[in-house]
């Protein structure tokens, strides 16, 4: 097979074992064969055999190349928006007032249920395109605003349709245990039983890659979460968890017992929880957009996560209630300013560690044999990606070896 060469670039490989910060290679070349990287390194070291097979050469004009960005935690498919509630709150209404008037998650569930599959696709596409415009090549999208079989199915079918419309890899997660739908008010155990019926049906339709739950006082208990995890395990599906966002429920320890891919949010994570995550190899997914938008004050225990060697990912949490955000670059900045991650940790959080959070070993790093998913940037140094607020220096994306 012929080779396409990308030259005239500096490459931040993000390889874990690299000596240089960011795995940075100056005056680099990337050799792409089909959908994979055949070779990456200093241009001067390019093996002659690969140079001989080159059918096309792309001069990058000095651009920085990073792995394609990975947004590993989104709720991007939903109906309507909550801008009006934002306005009400800033005019003095309390969250409870709004909830009593049918607002909050319930209003998004109502709007999502009322929307057709086509409507939902049309509403979700601009959000997806905003992420793609910043070099995203893989993202996860959760269900969880349908909360009934037909509506969860509709949302997951929209997730699949999004992946067919755009050159991006989309991983669907079933989040049936996100909130209690109105028809189950006061009967959360009965709703969990319904979730346990939805899961195998949706899985049989090939709509589910992983299973998530919202374990919180205002959502589901650890016992209820465990019922969902046991059902996922029985189907061979990996789990992840919205854990310790608003309180310490011990969700991280529970998730670790099920070898969770990730625990997400984690503002209230305990030392015991961090140790359990480290032992299980679960990734900590940090969501600075939700922390910012909810004006939280308690920081996730970053020093503890570092000390325990827990890999940290960074994601948008794109959703209408707590993080109406479609910029992963902004999350890089917020991970640094709000959570004090270094720019290198933040970039690893949207590449290598985000891939790990999705259980994907074939991307997130630029190395021979891995997918040729990468982004070109008009910046001098990788730190500039995290430094600028509201800039988009993205020049081009290559997805599975092809310019997008
Ligand atoms: N945690 C959150 O912050 C969001 N979901 C979740 O599990 C809130 C979702 C919403 O308000 O619509
Ligand atoms: Fe979330």
Coordinates of C-alpha atoms and ligand atoms in Angstrom, one line a residue:
X1 CA 0.0 0.0 0.0
X2 CA 1.2 3.5 -0.7
X3 CA 2.3 6.0 1.9
X4 CA 1.1 9.6 2.5
X5 CA 3.7 11.8 4.2
X6 CA 2.9 14.8 6.4
X7 CA 6.0 16.9 6.8
X8 CA 7.1 20.4 7.7
X9 CA 5.5 20.0 11.2
X10 CA 6.3 19.7 14.8
X11 CA 4.5 16.7 16.4
X12 CA 3.3 16.4 20.0
X13 CA 3.0 12.6 20.0
X14 CA 1.7 12.6 23.7
X15 CA 3.5 9.3 24.1
X16 CA 3.6 8.3 27.8
X17 CA 7.2 7.1 27.7
X18 CA 8.5 10.2 25.8
X19 CA 11.4 12.1 27.3
X20 CA 10.5 15.4 25.8
X21 CA 7.5 17.2 27.3
X22 CA 4.3 16.4 25.2
X23 CA 6.5 13.9 23.3
X24 CA 7.4 16.8 21.1
X25 CA 9.4 16.0 17.9
X26 CA 10.8 19.0 16.0
X27 CA 11.0 19.0 12.2
X28 CA 8.9 15.8 12.1
X29 CA 7.3 13.5 9.6
X30 CA 4.3 11.3 9.9
X31 CA 3.9 8.4 7.4
X32 CA 0.3 7.3 7.0
X33 CA -0.6 4.0 5.4
X34 CA -4.4 3.6 4.9
X35 CA -6.1 4.4 8.2
X36 CA -3.0 3.9 10.3
X37 CA 0.3 5.6 11.2
X38 CA 3.2 3.7 9.7
X39 CA 5.9 5.8 11.2
X40 CA 6.4 9.1 13.1
X41 CA 9.6 10.8 14.1
X42 CA 12.3 13.3 13.1
X43 CA 12.0 13.8 9.3
X44 CA 15.7 13.1 9.0
X45 CA 15.3 9.6 10.4
X46 CA 12.4 8.6 8.0
X47 CA 13.3 5.1 6.7
X48 CA 14.1 5.2 2.9
X49 CA 11.7 2.3 2.3
X50 CA 8.8 4.5 3.4
X51 CA 10.0 7.6 1.5
X52 CA 10.2 5.4 -1.7
X53 CA 6.5 4.3 -1.3
X54 CA 5.3 7.9 -0.8
X55 CA 2.4 8.7 -3.2
X56 CA 1.5 12.1 -1.7
X57 CA 3.2 14.6 0.4
X58 CA 1.5 17.2 2.6
X59 CA 3.5 20.2 3.7
X60 CA 2.2 21.4 7.0
X61 CA 3.9 24.9 6.8
X62 CA 5.3 24.6 10.3
X63 CA 2.0 23.6 12.0
X64 CA 1.9 21.8 15.3
X65 CA 0.3 18.3 15.1
X66 CA -1.4 16.7 18.1
X67 CA -3.4 13.5 18.3
X68 CA -7.1 14.1 17.3
X69 CA -8.9 15.4 20.3
X70 CA -11.1 13.0 22.2
X71 CA -14.2 14.3 24.2
X72 CA -14.9 11.3 26.5
X73 CA -18.0 12.6 28.3
X74 CA -20.9 14.3 26.6
X75 CA -24.7 14.4 26.7
X76 CA -24.7 16.0 23.3
X77 CA -28.1 14.6 22.1
X78 CA -31.0 16.5 23.7
X79 CA -34.0 18.5 22.8
X80 CA -34.4 22.3 23.5
X81 CA -32.2 24.2 25.8
X82 CA -32.3 25.8 29.3
X83 CA -31.3 29.4 28.5
X84 CA -34.6 30.6 29.9
X85 CA -33.9 28.9 33.2
X86 CA -30.5 30.5 33.3
X87 CA -32.2 33.8 32.8
X88 CA -34.8 33.1 35.5
X89 CA -32.1 32.1 38.0
X90 CA -30.1 35.3 37.3
X91 CA -33.3 37.2 37.9
X92 CA -33.6 35.7 41.3
X93 CA -35.6 32.4 40.9
X94 CA -34.2 29.5 42.9
X95 CA -33.4 26.0 41.5
X96 CA -36.4 24.7 43.5
X97 CA -38.8 27.3 42.0
X98 CA -37.7 26.2 38.6
X99 CA -38.0 22.5 39.3
X100 CA -41.5 22.9 40.8
X101 CA -42.5 24.7 37.6
X102 CA -41.4 21.6 35.6
X103 CA -37.9 22.9 34.8
X104 CA -34.5 21.4 35.3
X105 CA -33.7 18.0 33.8
X106 CA -37.5 17.3 33.6
X107 CA -37.8 20.1 31.0
X108 CA -35.1 18.6 28.9
X109 CA -36.7 15.2 29.1
X110 CA -40.0 16.6 28.0
X111 CA -38.4 18.5 25.0
X112 CA -36.3 15.4 24.1
X113 CA -39.4 13.1 24.2
X114 CA -41.4 15.6 22.1
X115 CA -38.7 15.8 19.4
X116 CA -38.6 13.4 16.4
X117 CA -35.5 11.5 15.6
X118 CA -34.9 14.0 12.7
X119 CA -35.5 17.0 15.0
X120 CA -33.0 15.7 17.5
X121 CA -30.5 15.0 14.8
X122 CA -30.9 18.6 13.5
X123 CA -30.5 20.1 17.0
X124 CA -27.5 18.0 17.9
X125 CA -25.5 18.4 14.6
X126 CA -24.4 22.0 15.2
X127 CA -23.1 21.0 18.7
X128 CA -21.1 18.1 17.1
X129 CA -19.8 20.4 14.4
X130 CA -18.6 22.9 16.9
X131 CA -16.5 20.1 18.6
X132 CA -15.2 18.9 15.2
X133 CA -14.1 22.5 14.3
X134 CA -11.6 22.1 17.2
X135 CA -10.0 18.9 16.0
X136 CA -12.2 16.3 17.8
X137 CA -11.9 12.9 16.1
X138 CA -13.6 10.7 18.7
X139 CA -16.3 11.5 21.2
X140 CA -18.6 9.7 23.6
X141 CA -22.3 10.6 23.7
X142 CA -24.6 9.4 26.5
X143 CA -28.4 8.8 26.3
X144 CA -30.3 9.8 29.5
X145 CA -32.8 12.4 28.4
X146 CA -35.3 9.9 27.1
X147 CA -35.7 7.8 30.2
X148 CA -38.1 5.3 28.5
X149 CA -37.3 2.6 26.1
X150 CA -38.6 4.3 22.9
X151 CA -37.0 7.6 23.7
X152 CA -33.7 6.2 24.9
X153 CA -33.6 4.2 21.6
X154 CA -34.4 7.3 19.6
X155 CA -31.5 9.2 21.3
X156 CA -29.1 6.4 20.7
X157 CA -30.2 6.1 17.1
X158 CA -29.4 9.8 16.7
X159 CA -26.0 9.1 18.2
X160 CA -25.5 6.5 15.5
X161 CA -26.8 8.8 12.8
X162 CA -24.4 11.6 13.9
X163 CA -21.5 9.2 13.4
X164 CA -22.7 8.4 9.9
X165 CA -23.1 12.1 8.9
X166 CA -19.7 13.3 9.9
X167 CA -16.1 11.9 9.8
X168 CA -15.8 11.2 13.5
X169 CA -15.9 8.1 15.7
X170 CA -18.8 8.2 18.2
X171 CA -19.0 5.9 21.2
X172 CA -22.6 5.5 22.5
X173 CA -23.2 5.1 26.3
X174 CA -26.5 4.1 27.9
X175 CA -27.3 6.4 30.8
X176 CA -30.9 5.3 31.5
X177 CA -30.1 5.8 35.3
X178 CA -29.6 9.6 34.8
X179 CA -32.8 10.9 36.4
X180 CA -36.2 9.8 37.6
X181 CA -38.8 10.4 34.9
X182 CA -42.1 12.0 36.0
X183 CA -44.2 8.8 35.5
X184 CA -42.0 7.1 38.2
X185 CA -42.1 9.9 40.7
X186 CA -41.5 8.4 44.2
X187 CA -40.7 5.0 42.7
X188 CA -37.0 5.0 42.0
X189 CA -36.5 1.2 42.5
X190 CA -39.3 0.5 40.0
X191 CA -37.6 2.9 37.5
X192 CA -34.3 1.0 38.0
X193 CA -36.2 -2.2 37.2
X194 CA -37.3 -0.5 33.9
X195 CA -33.7 0.5 33.2
X196 CA -32.7 -3.1 33.6
X197 CA -35.2 -4.0 30.9
X198 CA -34.2 -1.3 28.5
X199 CA -30.5 -2.2 28.6
X200 CA -30.5 -5.6 27.0
X201 CA -33.0 -4.5 24.4
X202 CA -30.9 -1.5 23.3
X203 CA -27.7 -3.6 23.5
X204 CA -29.3 -6.2 21.2
X205 CA -29.8 -3.4 18.6
X206 CA -26.1 -2.6 18.7
X207 CA -26.8 0.8 20.2
X208 CA -24.7 0.6 23.4
X209 CA -20.9 0.5 24.0
X210 CA -20.8 1.2 27.7
X211 CA -23.1 1.9 30.7
X212 CA -23.2 4.9 33.0
X213 CA -25.3 6.0 36.0
X214 CA -25.7 9.2 38.0
X215 CA -25.0 8.2 41.6
X216 CA -26.0 11.1 43.8
X217 CA -28.5 12.0 46.5
X218 CA -30.6 13.8 43.9
X219 CA -30.4 10.8 41.5
X220 CA -29.7 7.2 42.3
X221 CA -28.2 5.4 45.3
X222 CA -25.1 3.1 45.3
X223 CA -27.4 0.1 45.7
X224 CA -29.4 1.1 42.7
X225 CA -26.3 1.9 40.7
X226 CA -24.9 -1.5 41.5
X227 CA -28.0 -3.2 40.1
X228 CA -27.3 -1.3 36.8
X229 CA -23.6 -2.3 36.9
X230 CA -24.4 -6.0 37.5
X231 CA -26.7 -5.9 34.5
X232 CA -24.0 -4.3 32.4
X233 CA -21.4 -6.9 33.5
X234 CA -23.8 -9.7 32.6
X235 CA -23.8 -8.3 29.1
X236 CA -20.1 -7.9 29.0
X237 CA -20.4 -4.1 28.8
X238 CA -17.9 -1.8 30.5
X239 CA -19.2 0.7 33.1
X240 CA -18.4 4.3 34.1
X241 CA -20.0 6.5 36.7
X242 CA -21.0 10.1 37.5
X243 CA -19.5 9.9 40.9
X244 CA -19.0 12.3 43.9
X245 CA -20.1 15.4 42.0
X246 CA -22.2 17.0 44.7
X247 CA -21.4 14.7 47.7
X248 CA -19.2 11.7 48.6
X249 CA -21.5 8.7 48.0
X250 CA -18.6 6.1 47.8
X251 CA -19.5 5.8 44.1
X252 CA -15.8 5.6 43.1
X253 CA -15.3 2.5 45.3
X254 CA -18.3 0.9 43.9
X255 CA -17.3 1.7 40.3
X256 CA -13.8 0.3 41.0
X257 CA -15.3 -3.0 42.1
X258 CA -16.7 -3.2 38.6
X259 CA -13.4 -2.2 37.0
X260 CA -15.0 1.0 35.7
X261 CA -13.4 2.7 32.7
X262 CA -13.8 6.0 34.5
X263 CA -15.3 7.9 37.3
X264 CA -16.4 11.4 36.3
X265 CA -16.7 14.8 38.1
X266 CA -15.2 13.7 41.5
X267 CA -15.2 17.1 43.4
X268 CA -16.1 15.1 46.6
X269 CA -13.8 12.1 46.0
X270 CA -12.2 10.7 49.1
X271 CA -8.8 9.3 49.6
X272 CA -10.3 5.8 49.8
X273 CA -12.1 6.4 46.5
X274 CA -8.9 7.6 44.8
X275 CA -7.0 4.5 46.0
X276 CA -9.8 2.3 44.7
X277 CA -9.6 4.0 41.3
X278 CA -5.9 3.6 41.2
X279 CA -6.0 -0.1 42.0
X280 CA -8.8 -0.6 39.3
X281 CA -7.1 1.5 36.7
X282 CA -10.1 3.8 36.4
X283 CA -9.6 7.2 34.7
X284 CA -10.6 10.3 36.6
X285 CA -12.7 12.4 34.1
X286 CA -12.5 16.1 35.1
X287 CA -15.4 18.3 34.0
X288 CA -14.4 22.0 34.6
X289 CA -17.3 23.3 32.5
X290 CA -19.9 21.9 35.0
X291 CA -17.8 23.1 38.0
X292 CA -17.7 26.6 36.4
X293 CA -21.4 26.8 35.3
X294 CA -22.7 25.5 38.6
X295 CA -20.3 27.9 40.4
X296 CA -19.0 25.0 42.5
X297 CA -16.3 25.8 45.0
X298 CA -15.0 22.5 46.0
X299 CA -12.2 21.4 43.7
X300 CA -11.6 17.8 42.7
X301 CA -8.6 16.4 44.7
X302 CA -6.0 16.8 41.9
X303 CA -3.0 16.4 44.2
X304 CA -4.4 13.2 45.5
X305 CA -5.1 11.9 42.0
X306 CA -1.5 12.7 41.0
X307 CA -0.1 11.0 44.1
X308 CA -2.2 7.9 43.5
X309 CA -1.2 7.8 39.8
X310 CA -4.8 8.0 38.6
X311 CA -4.9 9.1 34.9
X312 CA -6.8 12.3 34.5
X313 CA -9.0 13.1 31.4
X314 CA -10.7 16.4 30.6
X315 CA -14.1 16.7 28.9
X316 CA -16.9 19.1 28.1
X317 CA -19.8 17.2 29.8
X318 CA -21.8 19.0 27.0
X319 CA -25.3 19.1 28.4
X320 CA -28.1 21.7 28.6
X321 CA -28.3 21.9 32.4
X322 CA -24.8 22.0 34.0
X323 CA -22.4 22.5 31.1
X324 CA -23.8 24.0 27.9
X325 CA -20.4 23.8 26.3
X326 CA -19.1 22.7 22.9
X327 CA -15.5 23.8 23.2
X328 CA -12.9 21.3 24.3
X329 CA -10.2 23.9 23.9
X330 CA -12.0 26.1 26.5
X331 CA -12.0 23.0 28.8
X332 CA -8.2 22.8 28.4
X333 CA -8.0 26.4 29.6
X334 CA -10.4 25.8 32.5
X335 CA -8.7 22.6 33.6
X336 CA -5.6 24.7 34.0
X337 CA -7.0 27.9 35.5
X338 CA -9.7 26.3 37.7
X339 CA -8.2 22.9 38.6
X340 CA -4.5 23.8 38.3
X341 CA -3.6 21.1 35.8
X342 CA -0.5 21.8 33.9
X343 CA -1.0 22.4 30.1
X344 CA 0.7 19.1 29.5
X345 CA -1.6 17.3 31.8
X346 CA -4.6 19.0 30.3
X347 CA -3.6 18.0 26.7
X348 CA -3.0 14.4 27.9
X349 CA -6.5 14.7 29.3
X350 CA -8.1 15.2 25.9
X351 CA -5.9 12.7 24.1
X352 CA -4.1 9.8 25.7
X353 CA -6.1 9.7 28.9
X354 CA -9.4 10.4 27.2
X355 CA -8.7 7.4 25.0
X356 CA -8.1 5.3 28.1
X357 CA -11.4 6.5 29.6
X358 CA -13.1 5.1 26.6
X359 CA -11.2 1.8 26.7
X360 CA -9.6 2.6 23.3
X361 CA -5.9 1.5 23.0
X362 CA -5.6 2.5 19.3
X363 CA -5.6 6.3 19.6
X364 CA -4.9 9.3 21.8
X365 CA -1.2 9.0 21.0
X366 CA 0.7 9.4 17.7
X367 CA 2.7 6.2 17.2
X368 CA 3.3 3.5 14.6
X369 CA 0.4 1.1 14.3
X370 CA -2.2 3.5 15.8
X371 CA -5.0 5.2 14.0
X372 CA -4.0 8.2 11.8
X373 CA -6.3 10.6 13.6
X374 CA -4.6 14.0 14.2
X375 CA -5.1 17.7 14.2
X376 CA -3.0 20.5 12.8
X377 CA -2.7 23.8 14.7
X378 CA -1.4 27.2 14.0
X379 CA 0.5 27.6 17.3
X380 CA 4.2 27.6 18.2
X381 CA 3.9 25.5 21.3
X382 CA 1.4 23.0 22.7
X383 CA 0.9 25.2 25.8
X384 CA -0.8 27.8 23.6
X385 CA -3.7 25.4 23.1
X386 CA -4.5 25.6 26.8
X387 CA -3.4 29.2 27.2
X388 CA -5.7 31.1 24.9
X389 CA -9.3 31.8 25.9
X390 CA -11.8 31.7 23.0
X391 CA -9.2 31.3 20.2
X392 CA -9.4 28.5 17.7
X393 CA -6.0 27.9 16.1
X394 CA -7.3 24.7 14.4
X395 CA -6.0 24.4 10.8
X396 CA -7.0 20.9 9.7
X397 CA -8.0 17.5 10.9
X398 CA -7.0 14.1 9.5
X399 CA -9.4 11.3 10.4
X400 CA -8.4 7.7 9.7
X401 CA -5.7 8.9 7.4
X402 CA -7.9 11.3 5.3
X403 CA -8.0 15.1 5.5
X404 CA -11.5 15.9 6.9
Ligands
LIG1 N1 -24.5 15.5 36.1 C1 -24.7 16.8 35.7 O1 -24.2 17.7 36.1 C2 -25.7 16.7 34.6 N2 -26.1 15.3 34.5 C3 -25.3 14.7 35.4 O2 -25.4 13.5 35.6 C4 -26.9 17.6 34.7 C5 -27.8 17.4 33.5 C6 -28.9 18.4 33.4 O3 -29.1 19.3 34.2 O4 -29.5 18.4 32.3
LIG2 FE1 -22.3 14.3 32.7

